[in-house]
mmCIF file of C-alpha atoms in Angstrom:
data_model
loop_
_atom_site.group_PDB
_atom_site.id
_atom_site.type_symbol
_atom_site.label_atom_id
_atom_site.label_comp_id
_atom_site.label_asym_id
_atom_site.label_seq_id
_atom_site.Cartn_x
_atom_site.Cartn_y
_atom_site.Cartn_z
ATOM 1 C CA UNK F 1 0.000 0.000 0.000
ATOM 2 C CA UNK F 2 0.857 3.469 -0.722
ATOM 3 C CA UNK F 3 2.456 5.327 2.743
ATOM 4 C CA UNK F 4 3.116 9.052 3.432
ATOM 5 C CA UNK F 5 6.006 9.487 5.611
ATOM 6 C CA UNK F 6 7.673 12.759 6.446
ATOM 7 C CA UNK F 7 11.473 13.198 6.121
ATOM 8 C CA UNK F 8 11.951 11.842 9.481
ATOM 9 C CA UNK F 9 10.265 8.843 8.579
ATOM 10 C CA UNK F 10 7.312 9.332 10.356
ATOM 11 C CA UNK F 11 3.466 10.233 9.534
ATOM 12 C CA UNK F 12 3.530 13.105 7.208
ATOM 13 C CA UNK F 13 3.062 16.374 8.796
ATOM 14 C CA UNK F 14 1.685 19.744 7.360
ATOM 15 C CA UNK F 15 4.335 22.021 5.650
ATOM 16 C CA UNK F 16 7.264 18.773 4.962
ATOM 17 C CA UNK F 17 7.862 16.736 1.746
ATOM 18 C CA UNK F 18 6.190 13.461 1.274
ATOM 19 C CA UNK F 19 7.996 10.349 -0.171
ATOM 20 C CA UNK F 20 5.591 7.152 -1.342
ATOM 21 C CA UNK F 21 6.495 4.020 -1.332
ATOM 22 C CA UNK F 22 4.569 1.903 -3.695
ATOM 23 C CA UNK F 23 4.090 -1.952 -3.073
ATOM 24 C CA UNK F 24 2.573 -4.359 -5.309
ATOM 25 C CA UNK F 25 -0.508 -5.794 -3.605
ATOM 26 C CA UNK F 26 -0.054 -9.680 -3.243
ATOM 27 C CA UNK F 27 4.105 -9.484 -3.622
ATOM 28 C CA UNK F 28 7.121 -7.604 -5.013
ATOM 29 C CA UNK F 29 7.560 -7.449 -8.532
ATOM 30 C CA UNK F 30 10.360 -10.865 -8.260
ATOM 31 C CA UNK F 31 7.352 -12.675 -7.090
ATOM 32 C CA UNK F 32 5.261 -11.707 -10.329
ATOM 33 C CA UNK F 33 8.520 -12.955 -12.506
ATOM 34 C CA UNK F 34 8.899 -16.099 -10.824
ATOM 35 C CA UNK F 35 4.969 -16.601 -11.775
ATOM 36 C CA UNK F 36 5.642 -15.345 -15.237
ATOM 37 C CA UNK F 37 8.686 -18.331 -15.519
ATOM 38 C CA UNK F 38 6.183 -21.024 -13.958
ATOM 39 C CA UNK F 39 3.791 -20.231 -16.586
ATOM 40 C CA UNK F 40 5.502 -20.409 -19.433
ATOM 41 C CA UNK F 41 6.961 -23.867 -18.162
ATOM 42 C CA UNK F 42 3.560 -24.979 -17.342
ATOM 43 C CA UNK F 43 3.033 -24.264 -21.470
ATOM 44 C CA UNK F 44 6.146 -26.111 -22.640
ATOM 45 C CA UNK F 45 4.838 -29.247 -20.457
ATOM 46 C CA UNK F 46 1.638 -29.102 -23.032
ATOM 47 C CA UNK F 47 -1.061 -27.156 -21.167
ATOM 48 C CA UNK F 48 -3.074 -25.241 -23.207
ATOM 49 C CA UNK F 49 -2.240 -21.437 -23.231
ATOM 50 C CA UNK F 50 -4.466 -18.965 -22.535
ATOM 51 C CA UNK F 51 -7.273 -17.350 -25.004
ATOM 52 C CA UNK F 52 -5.269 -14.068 -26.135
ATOM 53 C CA UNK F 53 -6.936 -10.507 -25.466
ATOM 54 C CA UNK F 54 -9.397 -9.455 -28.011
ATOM 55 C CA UNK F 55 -7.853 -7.119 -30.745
ATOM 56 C CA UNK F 56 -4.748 -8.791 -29.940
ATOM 57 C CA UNK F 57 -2.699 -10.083 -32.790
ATOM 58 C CA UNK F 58 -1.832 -14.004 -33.222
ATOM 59 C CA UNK F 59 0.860 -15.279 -35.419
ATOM 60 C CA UNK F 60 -0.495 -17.613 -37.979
ATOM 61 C CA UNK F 61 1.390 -21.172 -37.925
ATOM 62 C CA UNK F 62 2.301 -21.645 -41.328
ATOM 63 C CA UNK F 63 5.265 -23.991 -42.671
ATOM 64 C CA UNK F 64 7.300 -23.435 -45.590
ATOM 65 C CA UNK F 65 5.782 -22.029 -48.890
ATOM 66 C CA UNK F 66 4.277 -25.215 -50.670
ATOM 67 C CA UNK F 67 5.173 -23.572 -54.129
ATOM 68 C CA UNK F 68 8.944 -23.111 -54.148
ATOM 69 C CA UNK F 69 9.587 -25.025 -50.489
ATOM 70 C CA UNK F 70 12.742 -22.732 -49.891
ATOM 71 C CA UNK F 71 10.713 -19.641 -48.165
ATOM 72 C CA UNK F 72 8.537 -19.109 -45.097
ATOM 73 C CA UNK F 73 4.981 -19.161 -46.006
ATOM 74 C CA UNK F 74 3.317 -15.640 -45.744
ATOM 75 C CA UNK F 75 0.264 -16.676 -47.267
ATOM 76 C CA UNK F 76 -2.719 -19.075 -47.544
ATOM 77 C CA UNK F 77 -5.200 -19.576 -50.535
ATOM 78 C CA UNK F 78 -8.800 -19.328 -49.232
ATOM 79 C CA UNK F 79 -9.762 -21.696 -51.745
ATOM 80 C CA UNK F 80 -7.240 -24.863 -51.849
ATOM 81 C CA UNK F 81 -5.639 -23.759 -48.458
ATOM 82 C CA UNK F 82 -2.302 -23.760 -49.949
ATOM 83 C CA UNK F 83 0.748 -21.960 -48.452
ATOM 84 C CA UNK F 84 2.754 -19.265 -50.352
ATOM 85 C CA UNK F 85 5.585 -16.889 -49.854
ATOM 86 C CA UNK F 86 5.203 -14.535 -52.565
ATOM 87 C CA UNK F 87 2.897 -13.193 -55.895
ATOM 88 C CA UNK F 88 5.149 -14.835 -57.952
ATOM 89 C CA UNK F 89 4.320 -18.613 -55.866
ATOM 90 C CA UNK F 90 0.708 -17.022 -55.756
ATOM 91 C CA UNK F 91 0.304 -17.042 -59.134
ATOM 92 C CA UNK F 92 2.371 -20.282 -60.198
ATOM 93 C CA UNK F 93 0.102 -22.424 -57.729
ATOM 94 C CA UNK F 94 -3.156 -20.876 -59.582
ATOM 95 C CA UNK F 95 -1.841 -21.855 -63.143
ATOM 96 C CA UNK F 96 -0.840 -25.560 -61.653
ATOM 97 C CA UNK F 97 -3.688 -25.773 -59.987
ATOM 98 C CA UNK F 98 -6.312 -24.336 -62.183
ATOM 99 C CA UNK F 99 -7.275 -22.389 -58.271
ATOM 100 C CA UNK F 100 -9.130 -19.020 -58.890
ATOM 101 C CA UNK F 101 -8.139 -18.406 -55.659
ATOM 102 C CA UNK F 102 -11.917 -17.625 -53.923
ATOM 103 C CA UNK F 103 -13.418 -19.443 -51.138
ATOM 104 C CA UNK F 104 -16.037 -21.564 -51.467
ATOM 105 C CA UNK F 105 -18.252 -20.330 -49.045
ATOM 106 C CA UNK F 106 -20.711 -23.794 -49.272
ATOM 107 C CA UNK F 107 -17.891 -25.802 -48.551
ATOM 108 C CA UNK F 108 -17.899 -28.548 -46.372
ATOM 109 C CA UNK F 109 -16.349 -27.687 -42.610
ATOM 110 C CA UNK F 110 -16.731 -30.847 -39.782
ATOM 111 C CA UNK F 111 -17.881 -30.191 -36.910
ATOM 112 C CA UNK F 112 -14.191 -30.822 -35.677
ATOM 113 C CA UNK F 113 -13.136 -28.264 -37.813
ATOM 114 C CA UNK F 114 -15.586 -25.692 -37.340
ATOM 115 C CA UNK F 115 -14.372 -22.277 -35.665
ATOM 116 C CA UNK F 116 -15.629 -18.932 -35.097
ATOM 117 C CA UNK F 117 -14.435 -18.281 -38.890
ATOM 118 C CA UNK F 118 -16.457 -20.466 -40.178
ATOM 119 C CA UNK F 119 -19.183 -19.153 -38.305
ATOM 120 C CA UNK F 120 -19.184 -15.727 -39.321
ATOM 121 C CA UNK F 121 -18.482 -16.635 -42.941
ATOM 122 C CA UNK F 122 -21.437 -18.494 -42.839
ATOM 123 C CA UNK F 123 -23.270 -15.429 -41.113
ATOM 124 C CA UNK F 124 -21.900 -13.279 -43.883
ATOM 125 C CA UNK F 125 -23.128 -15.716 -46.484
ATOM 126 C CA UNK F 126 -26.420 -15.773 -45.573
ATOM 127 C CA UNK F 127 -26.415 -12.097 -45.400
ATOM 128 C CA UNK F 128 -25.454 -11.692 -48.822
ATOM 129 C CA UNK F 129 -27.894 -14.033 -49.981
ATOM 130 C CA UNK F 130 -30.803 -12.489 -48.106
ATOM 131 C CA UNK F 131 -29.636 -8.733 -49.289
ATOM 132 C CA UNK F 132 -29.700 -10.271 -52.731
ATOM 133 C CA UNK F 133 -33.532 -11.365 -52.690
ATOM 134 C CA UNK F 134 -34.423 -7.581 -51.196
ATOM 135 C CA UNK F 135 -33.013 -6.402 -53.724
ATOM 136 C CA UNK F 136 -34.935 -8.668 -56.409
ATOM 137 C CA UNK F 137 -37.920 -8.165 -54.693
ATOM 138 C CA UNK F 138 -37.295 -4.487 -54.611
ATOM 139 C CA UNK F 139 -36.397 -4.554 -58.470
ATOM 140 C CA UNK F 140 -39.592 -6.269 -59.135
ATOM 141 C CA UNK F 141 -41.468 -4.397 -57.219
ATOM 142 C CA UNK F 142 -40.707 -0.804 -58.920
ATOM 143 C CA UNK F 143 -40.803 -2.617 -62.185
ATOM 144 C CA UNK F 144 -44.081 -4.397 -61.949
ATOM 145 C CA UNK F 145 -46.393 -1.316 -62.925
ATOM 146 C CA UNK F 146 -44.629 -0.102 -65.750
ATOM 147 C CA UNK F 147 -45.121 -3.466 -67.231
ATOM 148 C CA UNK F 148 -47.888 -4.656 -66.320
ATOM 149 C CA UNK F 149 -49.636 -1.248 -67.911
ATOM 150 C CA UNK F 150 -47.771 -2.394 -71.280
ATOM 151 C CA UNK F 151 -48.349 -5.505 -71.509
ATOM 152 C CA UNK F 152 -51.996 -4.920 -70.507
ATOM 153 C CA UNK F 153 -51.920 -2.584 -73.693
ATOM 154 C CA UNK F 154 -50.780 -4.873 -75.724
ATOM 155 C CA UNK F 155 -53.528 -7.175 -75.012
ATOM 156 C CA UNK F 156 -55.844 -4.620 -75.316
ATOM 157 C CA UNK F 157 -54.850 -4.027 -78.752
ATOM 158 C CA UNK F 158 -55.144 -7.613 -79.900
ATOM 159 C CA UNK F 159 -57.915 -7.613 -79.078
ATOM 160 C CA UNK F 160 -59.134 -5.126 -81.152
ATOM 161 C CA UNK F 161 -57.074 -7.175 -84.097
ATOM 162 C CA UNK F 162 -59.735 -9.987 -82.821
ATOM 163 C CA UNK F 163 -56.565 -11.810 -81.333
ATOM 164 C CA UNK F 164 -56.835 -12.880 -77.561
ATOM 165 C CA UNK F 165 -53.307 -12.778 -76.415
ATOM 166 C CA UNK F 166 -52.366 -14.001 -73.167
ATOM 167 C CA UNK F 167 -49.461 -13.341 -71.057
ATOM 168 C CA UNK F 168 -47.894 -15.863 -69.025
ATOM 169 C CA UNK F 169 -46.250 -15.091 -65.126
ATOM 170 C CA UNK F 170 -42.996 -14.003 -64.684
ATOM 171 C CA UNK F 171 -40.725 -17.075 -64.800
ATOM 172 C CA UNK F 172 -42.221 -18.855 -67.460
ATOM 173 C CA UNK F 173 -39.584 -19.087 -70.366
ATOM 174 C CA UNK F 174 -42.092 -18.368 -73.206
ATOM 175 C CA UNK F 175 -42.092 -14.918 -71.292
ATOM 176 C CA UNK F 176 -38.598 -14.244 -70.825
ATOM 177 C CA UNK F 177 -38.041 -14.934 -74.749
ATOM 178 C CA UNK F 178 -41.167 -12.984 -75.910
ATOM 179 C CA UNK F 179 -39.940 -10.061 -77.614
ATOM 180 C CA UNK F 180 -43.418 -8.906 -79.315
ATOM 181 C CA UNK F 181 -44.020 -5.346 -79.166
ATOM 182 C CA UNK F 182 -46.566 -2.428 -80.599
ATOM 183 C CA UNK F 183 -45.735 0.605 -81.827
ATOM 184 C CA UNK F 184 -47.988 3.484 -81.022
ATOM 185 C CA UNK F 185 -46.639 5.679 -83.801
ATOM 186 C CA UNK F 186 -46.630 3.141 -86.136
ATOM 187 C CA UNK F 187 -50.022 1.409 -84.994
ATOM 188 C CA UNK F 188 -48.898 -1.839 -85.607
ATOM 189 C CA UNK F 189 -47.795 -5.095 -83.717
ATOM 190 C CA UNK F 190 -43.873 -6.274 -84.290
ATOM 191 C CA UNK F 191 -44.226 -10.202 -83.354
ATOM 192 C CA UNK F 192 -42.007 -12.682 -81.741
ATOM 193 C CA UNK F 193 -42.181 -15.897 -84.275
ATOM 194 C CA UNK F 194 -41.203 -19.594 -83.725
ATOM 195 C CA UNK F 195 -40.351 -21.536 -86.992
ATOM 196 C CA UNK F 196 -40.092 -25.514 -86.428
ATOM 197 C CA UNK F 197 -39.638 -27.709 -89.537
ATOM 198 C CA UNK F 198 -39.988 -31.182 -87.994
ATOM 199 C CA UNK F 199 -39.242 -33.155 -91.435
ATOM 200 C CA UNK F 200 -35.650 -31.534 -90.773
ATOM 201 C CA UNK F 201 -35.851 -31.079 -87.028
ATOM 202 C CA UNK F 202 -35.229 -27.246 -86.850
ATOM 203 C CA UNK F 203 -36.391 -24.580 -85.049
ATOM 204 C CA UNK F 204 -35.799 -20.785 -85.940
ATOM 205 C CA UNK F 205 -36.663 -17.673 -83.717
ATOM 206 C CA UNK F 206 -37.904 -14.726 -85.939
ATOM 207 C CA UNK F 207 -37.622 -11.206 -83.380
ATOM 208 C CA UNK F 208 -39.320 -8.353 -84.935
ATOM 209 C CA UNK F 209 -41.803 -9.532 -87.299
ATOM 210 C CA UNK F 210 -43.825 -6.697 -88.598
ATOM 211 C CA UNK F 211 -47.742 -7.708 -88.646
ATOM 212 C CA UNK F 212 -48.895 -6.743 -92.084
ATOM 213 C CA UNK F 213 -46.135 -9.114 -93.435
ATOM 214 C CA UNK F 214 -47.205 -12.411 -95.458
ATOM 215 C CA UNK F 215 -46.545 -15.647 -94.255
ATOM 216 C CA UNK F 216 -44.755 -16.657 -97.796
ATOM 217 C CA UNK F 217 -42.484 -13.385 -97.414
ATOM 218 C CA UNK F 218 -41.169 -14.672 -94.055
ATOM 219 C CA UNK F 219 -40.399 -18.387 -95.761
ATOM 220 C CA UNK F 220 -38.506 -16.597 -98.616
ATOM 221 C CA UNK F 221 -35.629 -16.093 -96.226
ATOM 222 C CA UNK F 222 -35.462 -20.056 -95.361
ATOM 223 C CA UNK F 223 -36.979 -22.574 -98.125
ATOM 224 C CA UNK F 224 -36.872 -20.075 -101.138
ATOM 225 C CA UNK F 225 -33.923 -21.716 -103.956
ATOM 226 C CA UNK F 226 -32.933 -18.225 -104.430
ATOM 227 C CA UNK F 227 -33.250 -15.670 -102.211
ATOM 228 C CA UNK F 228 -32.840 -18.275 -98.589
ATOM 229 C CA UNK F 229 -29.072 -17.981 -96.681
ATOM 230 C CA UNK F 230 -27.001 -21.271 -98.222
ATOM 231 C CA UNK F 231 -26.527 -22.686 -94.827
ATOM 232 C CA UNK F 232 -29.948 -23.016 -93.803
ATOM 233 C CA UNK F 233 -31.000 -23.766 -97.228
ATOM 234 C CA UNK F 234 -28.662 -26.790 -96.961
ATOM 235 C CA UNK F 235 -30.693 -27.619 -93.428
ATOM 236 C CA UNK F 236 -33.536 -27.023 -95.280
ATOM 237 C CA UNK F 237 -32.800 -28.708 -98.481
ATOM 238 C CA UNK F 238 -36.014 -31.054 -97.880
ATOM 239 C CA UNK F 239 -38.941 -28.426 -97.751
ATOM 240 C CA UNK F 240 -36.316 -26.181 -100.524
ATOM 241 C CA UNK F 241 -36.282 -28.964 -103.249
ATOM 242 C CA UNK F 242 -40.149 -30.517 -102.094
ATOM 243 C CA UNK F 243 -42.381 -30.485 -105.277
ATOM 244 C CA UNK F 244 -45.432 -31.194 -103.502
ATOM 245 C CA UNK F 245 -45.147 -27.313 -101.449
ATOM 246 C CA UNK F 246 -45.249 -27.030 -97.627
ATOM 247 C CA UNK F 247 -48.214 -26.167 -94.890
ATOM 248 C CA UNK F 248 -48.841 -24.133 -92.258
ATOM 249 C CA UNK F 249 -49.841 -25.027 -89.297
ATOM 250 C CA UNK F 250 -50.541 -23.217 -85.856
ATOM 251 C CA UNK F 251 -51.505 -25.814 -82.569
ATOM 252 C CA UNK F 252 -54.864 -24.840 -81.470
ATOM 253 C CA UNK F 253 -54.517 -24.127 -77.609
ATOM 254 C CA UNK F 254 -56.664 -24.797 -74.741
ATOM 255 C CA UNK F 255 -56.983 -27.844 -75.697
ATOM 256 C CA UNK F 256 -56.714 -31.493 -74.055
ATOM 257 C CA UNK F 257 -53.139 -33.379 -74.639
ATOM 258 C CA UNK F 258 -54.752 -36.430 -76.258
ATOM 259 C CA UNK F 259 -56.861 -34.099 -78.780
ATOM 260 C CA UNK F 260 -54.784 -31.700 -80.106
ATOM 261 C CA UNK F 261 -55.292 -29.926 -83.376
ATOM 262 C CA UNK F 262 -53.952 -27.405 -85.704
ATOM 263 C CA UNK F 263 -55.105 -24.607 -87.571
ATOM 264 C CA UNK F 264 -54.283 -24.237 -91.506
ATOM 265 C CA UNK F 265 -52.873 -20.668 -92.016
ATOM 266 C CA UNK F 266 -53.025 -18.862 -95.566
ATOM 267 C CA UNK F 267 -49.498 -18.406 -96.640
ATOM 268 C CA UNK F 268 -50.988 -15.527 -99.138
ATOM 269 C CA UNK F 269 -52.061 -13.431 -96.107
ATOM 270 C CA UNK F 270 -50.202 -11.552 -93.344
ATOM 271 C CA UNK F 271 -49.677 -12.764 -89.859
ATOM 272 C CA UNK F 272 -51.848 -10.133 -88.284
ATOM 273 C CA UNK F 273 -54.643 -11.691 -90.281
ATOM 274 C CA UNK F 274 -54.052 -15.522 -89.784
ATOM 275 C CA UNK F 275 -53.892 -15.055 -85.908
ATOM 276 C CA UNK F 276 -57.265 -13.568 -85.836
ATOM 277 C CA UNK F 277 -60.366 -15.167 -83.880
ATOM 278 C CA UNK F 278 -57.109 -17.535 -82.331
ATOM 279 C CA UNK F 279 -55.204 -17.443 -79.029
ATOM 280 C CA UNK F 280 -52.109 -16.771 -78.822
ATOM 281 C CA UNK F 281 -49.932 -17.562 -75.568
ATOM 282 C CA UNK F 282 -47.315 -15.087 -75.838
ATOM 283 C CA UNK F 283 -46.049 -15.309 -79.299
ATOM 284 C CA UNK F 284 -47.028 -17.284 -82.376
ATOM 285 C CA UNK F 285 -45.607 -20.839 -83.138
ATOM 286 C CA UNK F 286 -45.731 -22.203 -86.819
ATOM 287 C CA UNK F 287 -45.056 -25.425 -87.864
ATOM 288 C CA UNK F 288 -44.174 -25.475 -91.102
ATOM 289 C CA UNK F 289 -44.779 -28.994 -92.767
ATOM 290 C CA UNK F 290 -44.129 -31.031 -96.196
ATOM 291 C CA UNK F 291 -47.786 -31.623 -97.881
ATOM 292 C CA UNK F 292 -48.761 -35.683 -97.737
ATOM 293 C CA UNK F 293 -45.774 -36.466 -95.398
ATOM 294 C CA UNK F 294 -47.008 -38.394 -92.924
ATOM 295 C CA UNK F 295 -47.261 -37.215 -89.241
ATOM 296 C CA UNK F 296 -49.752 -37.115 -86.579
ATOM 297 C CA UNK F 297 -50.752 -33.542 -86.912
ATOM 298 C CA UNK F 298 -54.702 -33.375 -87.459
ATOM 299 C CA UNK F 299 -55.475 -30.134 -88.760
ATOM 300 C CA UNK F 300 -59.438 -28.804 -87.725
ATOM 301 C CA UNK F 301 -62.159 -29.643 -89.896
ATOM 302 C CA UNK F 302 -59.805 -32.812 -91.696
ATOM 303 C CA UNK F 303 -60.483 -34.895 -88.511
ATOM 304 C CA UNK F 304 -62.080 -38.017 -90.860
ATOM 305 C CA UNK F 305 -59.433 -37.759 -93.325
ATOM 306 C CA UNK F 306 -57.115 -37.965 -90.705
ATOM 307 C CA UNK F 307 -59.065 -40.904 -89.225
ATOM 308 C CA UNK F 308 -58.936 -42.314 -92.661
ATOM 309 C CA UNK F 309 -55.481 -42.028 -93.283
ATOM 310 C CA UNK F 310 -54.426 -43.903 -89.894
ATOM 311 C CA UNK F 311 -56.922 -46.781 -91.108
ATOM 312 C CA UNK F 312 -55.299 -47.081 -94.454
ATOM 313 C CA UNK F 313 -51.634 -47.090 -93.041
ATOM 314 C CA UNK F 314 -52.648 -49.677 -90.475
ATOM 315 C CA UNK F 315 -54.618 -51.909 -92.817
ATOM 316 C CA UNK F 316 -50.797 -51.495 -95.153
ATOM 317 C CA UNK F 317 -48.920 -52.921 -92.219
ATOM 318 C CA UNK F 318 -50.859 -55.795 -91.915
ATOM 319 C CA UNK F 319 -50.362 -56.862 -95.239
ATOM 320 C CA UNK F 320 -47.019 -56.383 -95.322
ATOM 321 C CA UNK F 321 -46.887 -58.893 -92.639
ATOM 322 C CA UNK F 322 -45.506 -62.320 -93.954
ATOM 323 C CA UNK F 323 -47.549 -65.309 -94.095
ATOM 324 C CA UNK F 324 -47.429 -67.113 -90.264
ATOM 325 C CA UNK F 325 -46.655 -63.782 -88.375
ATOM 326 C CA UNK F 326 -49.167 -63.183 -85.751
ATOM 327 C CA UNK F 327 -51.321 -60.079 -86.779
ATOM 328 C CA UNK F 328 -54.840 -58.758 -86.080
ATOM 329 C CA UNK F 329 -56.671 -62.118 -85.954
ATOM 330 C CA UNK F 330 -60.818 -61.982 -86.068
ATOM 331 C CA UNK F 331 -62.559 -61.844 -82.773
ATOM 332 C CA UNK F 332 -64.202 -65.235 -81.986
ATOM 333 C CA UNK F 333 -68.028 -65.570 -82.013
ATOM 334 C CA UNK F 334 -69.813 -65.305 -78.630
ATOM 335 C CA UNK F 335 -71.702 -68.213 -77.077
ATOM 336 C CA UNK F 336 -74.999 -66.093 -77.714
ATOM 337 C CA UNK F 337 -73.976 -65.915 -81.631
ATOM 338 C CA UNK F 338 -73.874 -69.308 -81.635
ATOM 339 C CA UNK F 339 -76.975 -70.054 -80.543
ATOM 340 C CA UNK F 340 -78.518 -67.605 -82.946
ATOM 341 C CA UNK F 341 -77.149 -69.471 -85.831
ATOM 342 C CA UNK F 342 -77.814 -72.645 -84.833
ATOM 343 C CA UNK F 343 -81.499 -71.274 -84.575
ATOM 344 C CA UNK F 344 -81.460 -69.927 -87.715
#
């Protein structure tokens, strides 16, 4: 404890100088070495030490650099965990590697493994992610009436055109590819168009399409000898060098999967005018087929042809059939028919 004494060594007194004498409570300052010594023994003998201060610094354990192996490691790859001493190892152990040199932040930790690092990367992680989906949901959110008002306008036109166009949610991926658009000053629709050819299995996007355009003005570009780009003429060669010409065909929607049907479209008239008194989910898709191939697309109104045409080609593979193979054999009469001819 802390003592005044005077000069004569006695209690200080008013109007003399005062000397203190400081004393460490629990021992002199030896005492606190000698403790200081035991500790650090008591470490060497393999005790744990003790949790450092926070803000203190700790010294990273790191061997040799795992690059070169001649230098002290001053670095660690989040990613791979590898040990480097310079940019120079940095970079060699990315090429050899292939190592971009990121974490992984859904890596797999054990539970062994798991420290307050992990832990707070984690934290961070899921922070990221959830600022990410505010801001989506923010994004949407601004965006929604803008778009919604056009795309409500652009029904509202088609339907003037006698066209009921419907819009699919957000997420579909007809709606992320539509492209169609009207132009006010123009007063006229500019149509996202699927092309499939299935007797050459291709599919072409059209962006753009101006309404008032024939159907036979947007084949020039693909089946025409002439005026068609070589390579896809040379897809195309089948519907390009086909003498018996090519139809149009647009699936009816709304319709149940085991009675589907197609509409005939006039190539000689414009799309604007083939799509009336139809639906249309998003944007227009035409299937463009070779006349009297044979595929299983009934077109509205052909329905007994098409019931016809099955008969024929079944009735074909049956007598194609050689002699012994088992076929379509005749039903056997009923016991009822027999009776009846028996009474007759």
């Amino acid at each position: 404890m802390a003592e005044a004494r005077g000069g004569d060594g006695e209690p200080g007194a008013p109007g003399m100088g005062l000397e203190l004498e400081l004393e460490p409570e629990g021992g002199s300052l030896e005492g606190e070495k000698e403790e200081a010594m035991d500790g650090a023994e008591l470490l060497e003998d393999g005790e744990l030490p003790r949790e450092p201060r926070v803000g203190s610094k700790r010294k990273l354990a790191m061997s040799s650099c795992e690059t070169c192996g001649t230098e002290e490691a001053k670095y660690r790859c989040p990613r791979c965990m590898k040990c480097s001493c310079s940019l120079a190892c940095v970079k060699k152990h990315k090429t050899e590697l292939t190592c971009n040199g990121i974490r992984e932040k859904t890596a797999f930790v054990s539970l062994k493994q798991f420290t307050e690092i992990n832990l707070l990367s984690d934290y961070r992680f899921l922070e990221d992610i959830g600022r990410s989906a505010d801001y989506v949901a923010r994004d949407i959110f601004l965006k929604r009436p803008s778009t919604n008002k056009i795309l409500n306008y652009m029904k509202n036109r088609a339907r003037r055109c006698n066209i009921d166009l419907r819009i699919l949610p957000i997420g579909f991926t007809k709606r992320r590819e539509n492209t169609t658009v009207f132009d006010r000053k123009e007063q006229r629709f500019y149509w996202h168009l699927k092309l499939l050819f299935p007797q050459s299995h291709a599919e072409y996007v059209e962006k753009g399409v101006p309404g008032d355009k024939k159907l036979h003005e947007i084949l020039r570009t693909y089946i025409d000898p002439e005026k068609s780009d070589p390579v896809i003429r040379q897809r195309l060669k089948a519907y390009v060098f086909s003498e018996s010409g090519v139809q149009i065909l647009m699936k009816i929607e709304n319709m149940q999967h085991n009675l589907v049907r197609y509409y005939e479209l006039d190539p000689c008239k414009s799309l604007i005018e083939n799509l009336k008194d139809k639906v249309v989910i998003e944007y227009p898709t035409l299937h463009v087929v070779l006349k009297g191939s044979k595929n299983d697309m009934i077109i509205l109104g052909q329905e007994s042809n098409a019931w016809r045409r099955k008969g024929e080609a079944a009735q074909e593979r049956l007598l194609q059939l050689p002699p012994g193979e088992p076929g379509l054999q005749p039903r056997p009469p009923s016991v009822g028919s027999k009776q009846n001819t028996s009474e007759a």
